[in-house]
Each structure stands twice: as C-alpha cells, then as structure tokens.
Amino acid sequence: QRSRSVLLTALACVALCDGFSSLPSAGVRARHKNGLLSTSCTRNQQLGLQSSDAMQHFSCSRRSILPLILAPFFSAPAFAEDELSFKDELAGSDGKAVDVSFVYPKSWRLERKPGKILITDERLDGCRDDPDKCDFGEIIARSIATGDNALVLVKNTDKEVSKLPFEFFKKSIFSRGGKFGAYGAPEDVKAVEDKTENGVRTLSVKWNTFTPGGSTLAKRSIVTAQTAGPDLYMLVVTSSANRYKTAEPTLRQVASSLGTARDGRAAKEEEVGGLRKSMFLKDNVERAQLEKARAAEGIQ
C-alpha cells in the first residue's frame, strides 16, 4: 500500500509540474530547506497575484522534484520494517548485569542455549582438548535458508578495545576451542578490515572452516566489539564467502546494531548448561583422527 501511495504521489506531482511549466515564467533557483537538495524552479509571474515573501509560485521540472518526494522512502535500512530484536541481561565477569541487544532480519531464527556466555582461556583450552566438556551458553540468530548467522560472545579483558591485538579475537572466536572449531581450528584467518570509531571496533575477517568430512569452506565474518565494565562484548556475523557480496549490507546492519548498557546492578543467577558427554563422543574421535592425519601431512 505504501508503494502504491508513493507512486500516485509522484505521478500527481509530475502532472502538476507539467501544468505549471506551460505558463510563461522567469527563471529562479531555489534550494531545498534542508540544504542537501536543490531544485531548478521557475516562478510564475502570469497568475495575476502579488509576489511576496509569504507566497511564491513555482513550477518545477519532473526531474528535479521526484528526488525530493522519493528520497525519504529509499533511505531506510534494507530490513527496517522486517526485523526482530534481541535484548537480555548477561552477567559480566564481575557479577554485574549488562543489557545486550541487537537486531536481525525477521526471516532469521533466534536460538538460545542455557549456560554462561562468558569466554575464559580455561574454557577455550578445555574445548580445544575435549569439546564434550564445553559448558558454553549460546545466543545466536541464524537464517535456516542461507546459514548466515549472528553470534554473541563475551570475554574478559583489561585493555581498551582499540589496543587489543588481532590474536585476541582469533583465539576468542576462531580457535580450535572456539565456536567455529568443532571440526578443527579454522585456517587462514585474516583481518581485511580493522577500525575503531567511538569506542566500537569493527573487523572484517576471512577464514576457512571444516566440514565433518574434512572439506574446507571459505567464510567471511564481520565482528563488532565494545567494552562494558571489565568485559568485551562481541557480535560475530557470518556468511559463506560465496554469498558475502550479496549478504554484506545485511550483515553490516546486524553487526552495527550491537548495543550494551550497564548500570551497576547485580546480575541474576544464570542457568549453567552443558553438553552431555555422550552427545559428541563419536564426532570427537573422528575429529581427533582427522587433526592427527592433517598434522602428519603438515597441514596447519
């Protein structure tokens, strides 16, 4: 309905402008009140009305008036009317509550696994040695159709976000014990973009992951990170390398929507979940054998 209204409004304006432009007139140039757009207009001097500061009569070409009418309708984010949002309280490493939020397309599904979201080096090392012992919680929004996803991660740090080395992110996100290391440590992890603005760090990362059969898949992630208290909150938004160019605008909108708020209140107790030891035992054995074979072949 809105699209039909926009079209009808544009056509009506064109007709109105064509009617005015047929009258004898003297040329004038007027600038749009917001200072960003200008239109070429001619003031009508043949209508028998007195010209004054309070009333000016202009006829505008269709080429100049259409951008004024249509621009507001095309300046909104791609999924502004079709998005969902996540907002919840997470516990920081100091026991204080932090409200974390982000938005994602309505076509994605939000999934949450109970447990602590906070990453520690001990947990990363434990998951590296035996993923069955992982007790991470998980907050992830993902597209069932494409596999694109947004994952929330938290890790303690005593450094400013702009001064953290890339290795910090590599270990926290792309290590064997990280979220993407189920079938081996991601390889060829490289930052192709790294900038910090207003306390928010944004990284664009290329990397390869493994399938259960040992094949590699090229991936791209956009990581947004900001500190709240003693911890770094990260939103990792990922797609396959093949569809990255198409998905990038949406991925960046999701990544840039990360928000954190901390007011000093104590965090509520979290339910500590984990994986049953028997769930991935067979997969763990296969992964260990695969990594051993890859190491023997000199593949890092």
PDB file of C-alpha atoms in Angstrom:
ATOM      1  CA  GLN A   1       0.000   0.000   0.000  1.00  0.00           C
ATOM      2  CA  ARG A   2       2.810   2.410   0.790  1.00  0.00           C
ATOM      3  CA  SER A   3       4.478   1.728  -2.571  1.00  0.00           C
ATOM      4  CA  ARG A   4       1.194   2.499  -4.370  1.00  0.00           C
ATOM      5  CA  SER A   5       0.825   5.752  -2.434  1.00  0.00           C
ATOM      6  CA  VAL A   6       4.386   6.787  -3.293  1.00  0.00           C
ATOM      7  CA  LEU A   7       3.784   6.117  -6.995  1.00  0.00           C
ATOM      8  CA  LEU A   8       0.488   8.002  -7.075  1.00  0.00           C
ATOM      9  CA  THR A   9       2.026  10.970  -5.245  1.00  0.00           C
ATOM     10  CA  ALA A  10       4.941  11.095  -7.680  1.00  0.00           C
ATOM     11  CA  LEU A  11       2.675  10.921 -10.732  1.00  0.00           C
ATOM     12  CA  ALA A  12       0.395  13.639  -9.349  1.00  0.00           C
ATOM     13  CA  CYS A  13       3.362  15.918  -8.766  1.00  0.00           C
ATOM     14  CA  VAL A  14       4.665  15.343 -12.290  1.00  0.00           C
ATOM     15  CA  ALA A  15       1.247  16.257 -13.716  1.00  0.00           C
ATOM     16  CA  LEU A  16       1.095  19.385 -11.544  1.00  0.00           C
ATOM     17  CA  CYS A  17       4.583  20.432 -12.555  1.00  0.00           C
ATOM     18  CA  ASP A  18       3.803  19.891 -16.242  1.00  0.00           C
ATOM     19  CA  GLY A  19       0.753  22.132 -15.903  1.00  0.00           C
ATOM     20  CA  PHE A  20       2.732  24.951 -14.292  1.00  0.00           C
ATOM     21  CA  SER A  21       5.632  24.655 -16.703  1.00  0.00           C
ATOM     22  CA  SER A  22       3.386  25.548 -19.658  1.00  0.00           C
ATOM     23  CA  LEU A  23       2.933  29.101 -18.321  1.00  0.00           C
ATOM     24  CA  PRO A  24       5.295  31.989 -19.280  1.00  0.00           C
ATOM     25  CA  SER A  25       7.753  32.458 -16.476  1.00  0.00           C
ATOM     26  CA  ALA A  26      11.055  33.916 -15.351  1.00  0.00           C
ATOM     27  CA  GLY A  27      13.844  31.686 -14.122  1.00  0.00           C
ATOM     28  CA  VAL A  28      14.814  31.474 -10.488  1.00  0.00           C
ATOM     29  CA  ARG A  29      16.747  28.900  -8.473  1.00  0.00           C
ATOM     30  CA  ALA A  30      15.501  27.672  -5.138  1.00  0.00           C
ATOM     31  CA  ARG A  31      17.296  25.458  -2.611  1.00  0.00           C
ATOM     32  CA  HIS A  32      15.556  22.825  -0.539  1.00  0.00           C
ATOM     33  CA  LYS A  33      15.149  23.880   3.077  1.00  0.00           C
ATOM     34  CA  ASN A  34      17.391  21.100   4.433  1.00  0.00           C
ATOM     35  CA  GLY A  35      20.354  22.381   2.467  1.00  0.00           C
ATOM     36  CA  LEU A  36      21.034  18.965   0.945  1.00  0.00           C
ATOM     37  CA  LEU A  37      18.887  19.037  -2.187  1.00  0.00           C
ATOM     38  CA  SER A  38      18.368  21.818  -4.700  1.00  0.00           C
ATOM     39  CA  THR A  39      15.698  22.126  -7.386  1.00  0.00           C
ATOM     40  CA  SER A  40      15.559  24.108 -10.596  1.00  0.00           C
ATOM     41  CA  CYS A  41      12.288  26.084 -10.462  1.00  0.00           C
ATOM     42  CA  THR A  42      10.689  28.979 -12.325  1.00  0.00           C
ATOM     43  CA  ARG A  43       8.457  31.484 -10.504  1.00  0.00           C
ATOM     44  CA  ASN A  44       5.160  32.075 -12.247  1.00  0.00           C
ATOM     45  CA  GLN A  45       4.581  35.778 -12.944  1.00  0.00           C
ATOM     46  CA  GLN A  46       1.396  35.484 -15.013  1.00  0.00           C
ATOM     47  CA  LEU A  47      -1.177  34.355 -12.423  1.00  0.00           C
ATOM     48  CA  GLY A  48      -2.342  37.891 -11.534  1.00  0.00           C
ATOM     49  CA  LEU A  49      -1.155  37.537  -7.920  1.00  0.00           C
ATOM     50  CA  GLN A  50       1.137  39.815  -5.996  1.00  0.00           C
ATOM     51  CA  SER A  51       4.569  38.356  -5.346  1.00  0.00           C
ATOM     52  CA  SER A  52       5.538  38.401  -1.683  1.00  0.00           C
ATOM     53  CA  ASP A  53       7.829  36.657   0.824  1.00  0.00           C
ATOM     54  CA  ALA A  54       4.793  34.838   2.187  1.00  0.00           C
ATOM     55  CA  MET A  55       3.696  33.346  -1.134  1.00  0.00           C
ATOM     56  CA  GLN A  56       5.808  32.238  -4.076  1.00  0.00           C
ATOM     57  CA  HIS A  57       4.534  30.165  -7.004  1.00  0.00           C
ATOM     58  CA  PHE A  58       6.968  27.775  -8.541  1.00  0.00           C
ATOM     59  CA  SER A  59       6.836  25.323 -11.400  1.00  0.00           C
ATOM     60  CA  CYS A  60       9.359  22.506 -11.182  1.00  0.00           C
ATOM     61  CA  SER A  61      10.603  20.002 -13.656  1.00  0.00           C
ATOM     62  CA  ARG A  62       9.764  16.346 -13.042  1.00  0.00           C
ATOM     63  CA  ARG A  63      13.498  15.580 -12.973  1.00  0.00           C
ATOM     64  CA  SER A  64      14.108  17.901 -10.022  1.00  0.00           C
ATOM     65  CA  ILE A  65      11.008  17.229  -7.938  1.00  0.00           C
ATOM     66  CA  LEU A  66      10.976  13.418  -7.972  1.00  0.00           C
ATOM     67  CA  PRO A  67      14.139  13.016  -5.836  1.00  0.00           C
ATOM     68  CA  LEU A  68      12.543  15.236  -3.173  1.00  0.00           C
ATOM     69  CA  ILE A  69       9.464  13.032  -2.988  1.00  0.00           C
ATOM     70  CA  LEU A  70      11.052   9.618  -3.321  1.00  0.00           C
ATOM     71  CA  ALA A  71      14.286  10.060  -1.352  1.00  0.00           C
ATOM     72  CA  PRO A  72      12.766   9.520   2.123  1.00  0.00           C
ATOM     73  CA  PHE A  73      11.290   6.193   1.064  1.00  0.00           C
ATOM     74  CA  PHE A  74      14.613   4.742  -0.104  1.00  0.00           C
ATOM     75  CA  SER A  75      16.878   5.958   2.691  1.00  0.00           C
ATOM     76  CA  ALA A  76      15.729   3.429   5.318  1.00  0.00           C
ATOM     77  CA  PRO A  77      17.746   0.276   6.154  1.00  0.00           C
ATOM     78  CA  ALA A  78      17.031  -2.722   3.928  1.00  0.00           C
ATOM     79  CA  PHE A  79      15.093  -4.637   6.592  1.00  0.00           C
ATOM     80  CA  ALA A  80      13.918  -1.767   8.802  1.00  0.00           C
ATOM     81  CA  GLU A  81      10.263  -2.864   8.593  1.00  0.00           C
ATOM     82  CA  ASP A  82      11.053  -6.563   8.686  1.00  0.00           C
ATOM     83  CA  GLU A  83      13.391  -7.004  11.644  1.00  0.00           C
ATOM     84  CA  LEU A  84      13.332  -8.586  15.066  1.00  0.00           C
ATOM     85  CA  SER A  85      15.404  -7.647  18.085  1.00  0.00           C
ATOM     86  CA  PHE A  86      17.168  -9.435  20.890  1.00  0.00           C
ATOM     87  CA  LYS A  87      17.623  -7.799  24.290  1.00  0.00           C
ATOM     88  CA  ASP A  88      18.521  -9.528  27.513  1.00  0.00           C
ATOM     89  CA  GLU A  89      20.648  -9.294  30.610  1.00  0.00           C
ATOM     90  CA  LEU A  90      24.002 -11.054  30.669  1.00  0.00           C
ATOM     91  CA  ALA A  91      26.307 -11.457  33.649  1.00  0.00           C
ATOM     92  CA  GLY A  92      29.727  -9.843  33.397  1.00  0.00           C
ATOM     93  CA  SER A  93      32.872 -11.343  34.905  1.00  0.00           C
ATOM     94  CA  ASP A  94      32.429  -9.055  37.936  1.00  0.00           C
ATOM     95  CA  GLY A  95      28.887 -10.273  38.587  1.00  0.00           C
ATOM     96  CA  LYS A  96      27.283  -7.065  37.319  1.00  0.00           C
ATOM     97  CA  ALA A  97      24.437  -7.097  34.807  1.00  0.00           C
ATOM     98  CA  VAL A  98      24.895  -5.863  31.243  1.00  0.00           C
ATOM     99  CA  ASP A  99      21.928  -5.408  28.898  1.00  0.00           C
ATOM    100  CA  VAL A 100      22.911  -6.641  25.445  1.00  0.00           C
ATOM    101  CA  SER A 101      20.876  -6.053  22.307  1.00  0.00           C
ATOM    102  CA  PHE A 102      20.995  -6.400  18.525  1.00  0.00           C
ATOM    103  CA  VAL A 103      18.584  -6.647  15.595  1.00  0.00           C
ATOM    104  CA  TYR A 104      18.319  -9.249  12.860  1.00  0.00           C
ATOM    105  CA  PRO A 105      16.092  -9.969   9.838  1.00  0.00           C
ATOM    106  CA  LYS A 106      12.671 -11.411  10.530  1.00  0.00           C
ATOM    107  CA  SER A 107      13.475 -14.406   8.345  1.00  0.00           C
ATOM    108  CA  TRP A 108      16.206 -15.471  10.803  1.00  0.00           C
ATOM    109  CA  ARG A 109      15.555 -17.636  13.861  1.00  0.00           C
ATOM    110  CA  LEU A 110      16.856 -16.809  17.337  1.00  0.00           C
ATOM    111  CA  GLU A 111      18.202 -19.734  19.321  1.00  0.00           C
ATOM    112  CA  ARG A 112      19.465 -19.686  22.888  1.00  0.00           C
ATOM    113  CA  LYS A 113      21.233 -22.444  24.760  1.00  0.00           C
ATOM    114  CA  PRO A 114      21.324 -22.047  28.553  1.00  0.00           C
ATOM    115  CA  GLY A 115      24.709 -21.537  30.140  1.00  0.00           C
ATOM    116  CA  LYS A 116      27.385 -18.939  30.661  1.00  0.00           C
ATOM    117  CA  ILE A 117      28.230 -16.806  27.634  1.00  0.00           C
ATOM    118  CA  LEU A 118      31.482 -15.516  29.142  1.00  0.00           C
ATOM    119  CA  ILE A 119      34.572 -16.995  27.471  1.00  0.00           C
ATOM    120  CA  THR A 120      37.667 -17.749  29.527  1.00  0.00           C
ATOM    121  CA  ASP A 121      41.039 -19.078  28.424  1.00  0.00           C
ATOM    122  CA  GLU A 122      40.412 -22.143  30.580  1.00  0.00           C
ATOM    123  CA  ARG A 123      37.191 -22.869  28.724  1.00  0.00           C
ATOM    124  CA  LEU A 124      38.804 -22.341  25.344  1.00  0.00           C
ATOM    125  CA  ASP A 125      41.611 -24.716  26.260  1.00  0.00           C
ATOM    126  CA  GLY A 126      39.128 -27.250  27.650  1.00  0.00           C
ATOM    127  CA  CYS A 127      37.019 -27.155  24.499  1.00  0.00           C
ATOM    128  CA  ARG A 128      40.142 -27.489  22.398  1.00  0.00           C
ATOM    129  CA  ASP A 129      41.179 -30.661  24.247  1.00  0.00           C
ATOM    130  CA  ASP A 130      37.696 -32.169  24.622  1.00  0.00           C
ATOM    131  CA  PRO A 131      34.650 -30.399  23.166  1.00  0.00           C
ATOM    132  CA  ASP A 132      32.429 -32.686  25.268  1.00  0.00           C
ATOM    133  CA  LYS A 133      33.484 -30.666  28.298  1.00  0.00           C
ATOM    134  CA  CYS A 134      32.330 -27.355  26.853  1.00  0.00           C
ATOM    135  CA  ASP A 135      29.725 -25.646  29.008  1.00  0.00           C
ATOM    136  CA  PHE A 136      29.232 -22.519  26.939  1.00  0.00           C
ATOM    137  CA  GLY A 137      25.833 -20.963  26.642  1.00  0.00           C
ATOM    138  CA  GLU A 138      24.871 -19.633  23.236  1.00  0.00           C
ATOM    139  CA  ILE A 139      22.910 -16.747  21.770  1.00  0.00           C
ATOM    140  CA  ILE A 140      22.653 -16.991  18.005  1.00  0.00           C
ATOM    141  CA  ALA A 141      20.288 -15.713  15.310  1.00  0.00           C
ATOM    142  CA  ARG A 142      20.538 -17.568  12.032  1.00  0.00           C
ATOM    143  CA  SER A 143      18.959 -17.950   8.623  1.00  0.00           C
ATOM    144  CA  ILE A 144      17.822 -21.505   8.025  1.00  0.00           C
ATOM    145  CA  ALA A 145      17.783 -20.842   4.266  1.00  0.00           C
ATOM    146  CA  THR A 146      21.298 -19.434   3.860  1.00  0.00           C
ATOM    147  CA  GLY A 147      23.197 -20.265   7.042  1.00  0.00           C
ATOM    148  CA  ASP A 148      24.001 -16.594   7.707  1.00  0.00           C
ATOM    149  CA  ASN A 149      24.155 -16.021  11.451  1.00  0.00           C
ATOM    150  CA  ALA A 150      24.919 -13.605  14.285  1.00  0.00           C
ATOM    151  CA  LEU A 151      26.590 -14.913  17.441  1.00  0.00           C
ATOM    152  CA  VAL A 152      27.095 -13.129  20.782  1.00  0.00           C
ATOM    153  CA  LEU A 153      30.409 -13.707  22.587  1.00  0.00           C
ATOM    154  CA  VAL A 154      31.849 -12.148  25.766  1.00  0.00           C
ATOM    155  CA  LYS A 155      35.425 -12.238  27.030  1.00  0.00           C
ATOM    156  CA  ASN A 156      37.184 -10.549  29.913  1.00  0.00           C
ATOM    157  CA  THR A 157      39.966  -8.083  29.087  1.00  0.00           C
ATOM    158  CA  ASP A 158      41.836  -5.297  30.835  1.00  0.00           C
ATOM    159  CA  LYS A 159      42.758  -3.470  27.614  1.00  0.00           C
ATOM    160  CA  GLU A 160      40.991  -0.821  25.589  1.00  0.00           C
ATOM    161  CA  VAL A 161      39.173  -2.269  22.609  1.00  0.00           C
ATOM    162  CA  SER A 162      41.362  -0.361  20.144  1.00  0.00           C
ATOM    163  CA  LYS A 163      44.539  -1.774  21.675  1.00  0.00           C
ATOM    164  CA  LEU A 164      43.602  -5.438  21.600  1.00  0.00           C
ATOM    165  CA  PRO A 165      45.771  -7.415  19.156  1.00  0.00           C
ATOM    166  CA  PHE A 166      44.084  -9.369  16.396  1.00  0.00           C
ATOM    167  CA  GLU A 167      45.317 -12.559  18.076  1.00  0.00           C
ATOM    168  CA  PHE A 168      42.876 -11.838  20.920  1.00  0.00           C
ATOM    169  CA  PHE A 169      39.942 -12.087  18.502  1.00  0.00           C
ATOM    170  CA  LYS A 170      41.489 -15.003  16.654  1.00  0.00           C
ATOM    171  CA  LYS A 171      41.731 -17.087  19.819  1.00  0.00           C
ATOM    172  CA  SER A 172      38.387 -15.995  21.254  1.00  0.00           C
ATOM    173  CA  ILE A 173      36.418 -16.632  18.058  1.00  0.00           C
ATOM    174  CA  PHE A 174      38.385 -18.667  15.532  1.00  0.00           C
ATOM    175  CA  SER A 175      40.451 -21.078  17.640  1.00  0.00           C
ATOM    176  CA  ARG A 176      40.048 -24.848  17.974  1.00  0.00           C
ATOM    177  CA  GLY A 177      38.220 -24.303  21.264  1.00  0.00           C
ATOM    178  CA  GLY A 178      36.051 -21.517  19.891  1.00  0.00           C
ATOM    179  CA  LYS A 179      32.550 -21.627  18.462  1.00  0.00           C
ATOM    180  CA  PHE A 180      33.735 -22.419  14.936  1.00  0.00           C
ATOM    181  CA  GLY A 181      36.269 -25.088  15.867  1.00  0.00           C
ATOM    182  CA  ALA A 182      34.050 -28.159  16.119  1.00  0.00           C
ATOM    183  CA  TYR A 183      35.864 -29.958  13.283  1.00  0.00           C
ATOM    184  CA  GLY A 184      39.264 -28.394  13.637  1.00  0.00           C
ATOM    185  CA  ALA A 185      40.742 -24.956  14.141  1.00  0.00           C
ATOM    186  CA  PRO A 186      39.707 -22.517  11.385  1.00  0.00           C
ATOM    187  CA  GLU A 187      42.535 -21.798   8.964  1.00  0.00           C
ATOM    188  CA  ASP A 188      43.809 -18.776   7.022  1.00  0.00           C
ATOM    189  CA  VAL A 189      42.174 -16.384   9.480  1.00  0.00           C
ATOM    190  CA  LYS A 190      42.941 -12.878   8.222  1.00  0.00           C
ATOM    191  CA  ALA A 191      41.562  -9.432   9.028  1.00  0.00           C
ATOM    192  CA  VAL A 192      40.848  -7.482   5.844  1.00  0.00           C
ATOM    193  CA  GLU A 193      39.362  -4.526   7.739  1.00  0.00           C
ATOM    194  CA  ASP A 194      40.039  -3.271  11.261  1.00  0.00           C
ATOM    195  CA  LYS A 195      38.845   0.086  12.556  1.00  0.00           C
ATOM    196  CA  THR A 196      37.699   1.656  15.803  1.00  0.00           C
ATOM    197  CA  GLU A 197      35.215   4.531  15.996  1.00  0.00           C
ATOM    198  CA  ASN A 198      33.564   5.928  19.126  1.00  0.00           C
ATOM    199  CA  GLY A 199      34.707   3.001  21.227  1.00  0.00           C
ATOM    200  CA  VAL A 200      33.361   0.375  18.812  1.00  0.00           C
ATOM    201  CA  ARG A 201      35.781  -1.844  16.941  1.00  0.00           C
ATOM    202  CA  THR A 202      34.767  -3.409  13.636  1.00  0.00           C
ATOM    203  CA  LEU A 203      36.706  -6.187  11.943  1.00  0.00           C
ATOM    204  CA  SER A 204      36.043  -7.924   8.638  1.00  0.00           C
ATOM    205  CA  VAL A 205      37.613 -11.375   8.676  1.00  0.00           C
ATOM    206  CA  LYS A 206      38.275 -14.037   6.046  1.00  0.00           C
ATOM    207  CA  TRP A 207      38.665 -17.609   7.239  1.00  0.00           C
ATOM    208  CA  ASN A 208      38.163 -21.259   6.345  1.00  0.00           C
ATOM    209  CA  THR A 209      36.232 -23.822   8.342  1.00  0.00           C
ATOM    210  CA  PHE A 210      35.942 -27.599   8.092  1.00  0.00           C
ATOM    211  CA  THR A 211      33.060 -29.959   7.432  1.00  0.00           C
ATOM    212  CA  PRO A 212      32.732 -33.304   9.250  1.00  0.00           C
ATOM    213  CA  GLY A 213      34.285 -34.931   6.184  1.00  0.00           C
ATOM    214  CA  GLY A 214      37.360 -32.698   6.295  1.00  0.00           C
ATOM    215  CA  SER A 215      36.491 -30.415   3.362  1.00  0.00           C
ATOM    216  CA  THR A 216      37.116 -26.693   3.721  1.00  0.00           C
ATOM    217  CA  LEU A 217      34.550 -23.942   3.384  1.00  0.00           C
ATOM    218  CA  ALA A 218      35.506 -20.295   2.877  1.00  0.00           C
ATOM    219  CA  LYS A 219      33.755 -17.919   5.276  1.00  0.00           C
ATOM    220  CA  ARG A 220      33.504 -14.186   5.923  1.00  0.00           C
ATOM    221  CA  SER A 221      32.642 -12.580   9.254  1.00  0.00           C
ATOM    222  CA  ILE A 222      32.042  -9.042  10.448  1.00  0.00           C
ATOM    223  CA  VAL A 223      32.876  -8.643  14.123  1.00  0.00           C
ATOM    224  CA  THR A 224      31.642  -5.717  16.192  1.00  0.00           C
ATOM    225  CA  ALA A 225      33.180  -5.339  19.657  1.00  0.00           C
ATOM    226  CA  GLN A 226      32.708  -2.900  22.536  1.00  0.00           C
ATOM    227  CA  THR A 227      33.577  -2.942  26.217  1.00  0.00           C
ATOM    228  CA  ALA A 228      31.145  -2.766  29.126  1.00  0.00           C
ATOM    229  CA  GLY A 229      32.814  -2.901  32.518  1.00  0.00           C
ATOM    230  CA  PRO A 230      35.733  -5.364  32.555  1.00  0.00           C
ATOM    231  CA  ASP A 231      34.495  -7.365  29.563  1.00  0.00           C
ATOM    232  CA  LEU A 232      34.426  -7.177  25.775  1.00  0.00           C
ATOM    233  CA  TYR A 233      31.096  -7.896  24.088  1.00  0.00           C
ATOM    234  CA  MET A 234      31.296  -9.187  20.517  1.00  0.00           C
ATOM    235  CA  LEU A 235      28.707  -9.770  17.826  1.00  0.00           C
ATOM    236  CA  VAL A 236      30.095 -12.085  15.136  1.00  0.00           C
ATOM    237  CA  VAL A 237      28.015 -12.001  11.934  1.00  0.00           C
ATOM    238  CA  THR A 238      28.971 -14.656   9.407  1.00  0.00           C
ATOM    239  CA  SER A 239      28.185 -15.788   5.879  1.00  0.00           C
ATOM    240  CA  SER A 240      29.814 -18.020   3.291  1.00  0.00           C
ATOM    241  CA  ALA A 241      32.398 -16.356   1.081  1.00  0.00           C
ATOM    242  CA  ASN A 242      30.320 -17.209  -1.998  1.00  0.00           C
ATOM    243  CA  ARG A 243      27.327 -15.148  -0.909  1.00  0.00           C
ATOM    244  CA  TYR A 244      29.185 -12.493   1.069  1.00  0.00           C
ATOM    245  CA  LYS A 245      28.877  -9.791  -1.588  1.00  0.00           C
ATOM    246  CA  THR A 246      25.105 -10.219  -1.676  1.00  0.00           C
ATOM    247  CA  ALA A 247      24.728 -10.572   2.075  1.00  0.00           C
ATOM    248  CA  GLU A 248      27.194  -7.853   3.149  1.00  0.00           C
ATOM    249  CA  PRO A 249      24.702  -4.952   3.517  1.00  0.00           C
ATOM    250  CA  THR A 250      22.501  -7.026   5.818  1.00  0.00           C
ATOM    251  CA  LEU A 251      25.476  -8.431   7.723  1.00  0.00           C
ATOM    252  CA  ARG A 252      26.806  -4.937   8.387  1.00  0.00           C
ATOM    253  CA  GLN A 253      23.427  -3.676   9.563  1.00  0.00           C
ATOM    254  CA  VAL A 254      23.152  -6.554  12.007  1.00  0.00           C
ATOM    255  CA  ALA A 255      26.740  -6.126  13.216  1.00  0.00           C
ATOM    256  CA  SER A 256      26.383  -2.375  13.733  1.00  0.00           C
ATOM    257  CA  SER A 257      23.237  -2.838  15.834  1.00  0.00           C
ATOM    258  CA  LEU A 258      25.116  -4.299  18.826  1.00  0.00           C
ATOM    259  CA  GLY A 259      24.282  -2.366  21.974  1.00  0.00           C
ATOM    260  CA  THR A 260      25.402  -2.707  25.594  1.00  0.00           C
ATOM    261  CA  ALA A 261      24.191  -0.906  28.723  1.00  0.00           C
ATOM    262  CA  ARG A 262      25.453  -1.278  32.281  1.00  0.00           C
ATOM    263  CA  ASP A 263      24.000   0.401  35.370  1.00  0.00           C
ATOM    264  CA  GLY A 264      25.837  -1.371  38.192  1.00  0.00           C
ATOM    265  CA  ARG A 265      23.061  -3.695  39.315  1.00  0.00           C
ATOM    266  CA  ALA A 266      23.874  -7.264  40.266  1.00  0.00           C
ATOM    267  CA  ALA A 267      23.214  -9.891  37.612  1.00  0.00           C
ATOM    268  CA  LYS A 268      20.631 -12.558  38.180  1.00  0.00           C
ATOM    269  CA  GLU A 269      21.870 -16.106  38.502  1.00  0.00           C
ATOM    270  CA  GLU A 270      22.379 -17.870  35.206  1.00  0.00           C
ATOM    271  CA  GLU A 271      21.384 -21.415  34.467  1.00  0.00           C
ATOM    272  CA  VAL A 272      24.573 -23.335  33.813  1.00  0.00           C
ATOM    273  CA  GLY A 273      24.083 -25.772  30.998  1.00  0.00           C
ATOM    274  CA  GLY A 274      26.424 -28.006  29.086  1.00  0.00           C
ATOM    275  CA  LEU A 275      26.667 -30.796  26.578  1.00  0.00           C
ATOM    276  CA  ARG A 276      26.129 -34.372  27.612  1.00  0.00           C
ATOM    277  CA  LYS A 277      29.384 -36.224  27.349  1.00  0.00           C
ATOM    278  CA  SER A 278      27.901 -38.904  25.112  1.00  0.00           C
ATOM    279  CA  MET A 279      26.467 -36.483  22.547  1.00  0.00           C
ATOM    280  CA  PHE A 280      29.608 -35.862  20.529  1.00  0.00           C
ATOM    281  CA  LEU A 281      31.868 -38.721  21.580  1.00  0.00           C
ATOM    282  CA  LYS A 282      31.936 -40.308  18.127  1.00  0.00           C
ATOM    283  CA  ASP A 283      32.478 -36.941  16.453  1.00  0.00           C
ATOM    284  CA  ASN A 284      35.296 -36.138  18.863  1.00  0.00           C
ATOM    285  CA  VAL A 285      37.126 -39.334  17.958  1.00  0.00           C
ATOM    286  CA  GLU A 286      36.720 -38.604  14.254  1.00  0.00           C
ATOM    287  CA  ARG A 287      37.898 -35.017  14.721  1.00  0.00           C
ATOM    288  CA  ALA A 288      40.953 -36.163  16.666  1.00  0.00           C
ATOM    289  CA  GLN A 289      41.821 -38.664  13.923  1.00  0.00           C
ATOM    290  CA  LEU A 290      41.333 -36.031  11.232  1.00  0.00           C
ATOM    291  CA  GLU A 291      43.548 -33.496  13.011  1.00  0.00           C
ATOM    292  CA  LYS A 292      46.226 -36.140  13.565  1.00  0.00           C
ATOM    293  CA  ALA A 293      46.177 -37.024   9.855  1.00  0.00           C
ATOM    294  CA  ARG A 294      46.328 -33.357   8.849  1.00  0.00           C
ATOM    295  CA  ALA A 295      49.251 -32.743  11.234  1.00  0.00           C
ATOM    296  CA  ALA A 296      51.099 -35.748   9.782  1.00  0.00           C
ATOM    297  CA  GLU A 297      50.681 -34.223   6.327  1.00  0.00           C
ATOM    298  CA  GLY A 298      51.997 -30.877   7.563  1.00  0.00           C
ATOM    299  CA  ILE A 299      48.660 -29.127   7.190  1.00  0.00           C
ATOM    300  CA  GLN A 300      48.200 -26.397   9.792  1.00  0.00           C
TER     301      GLN A 300
END
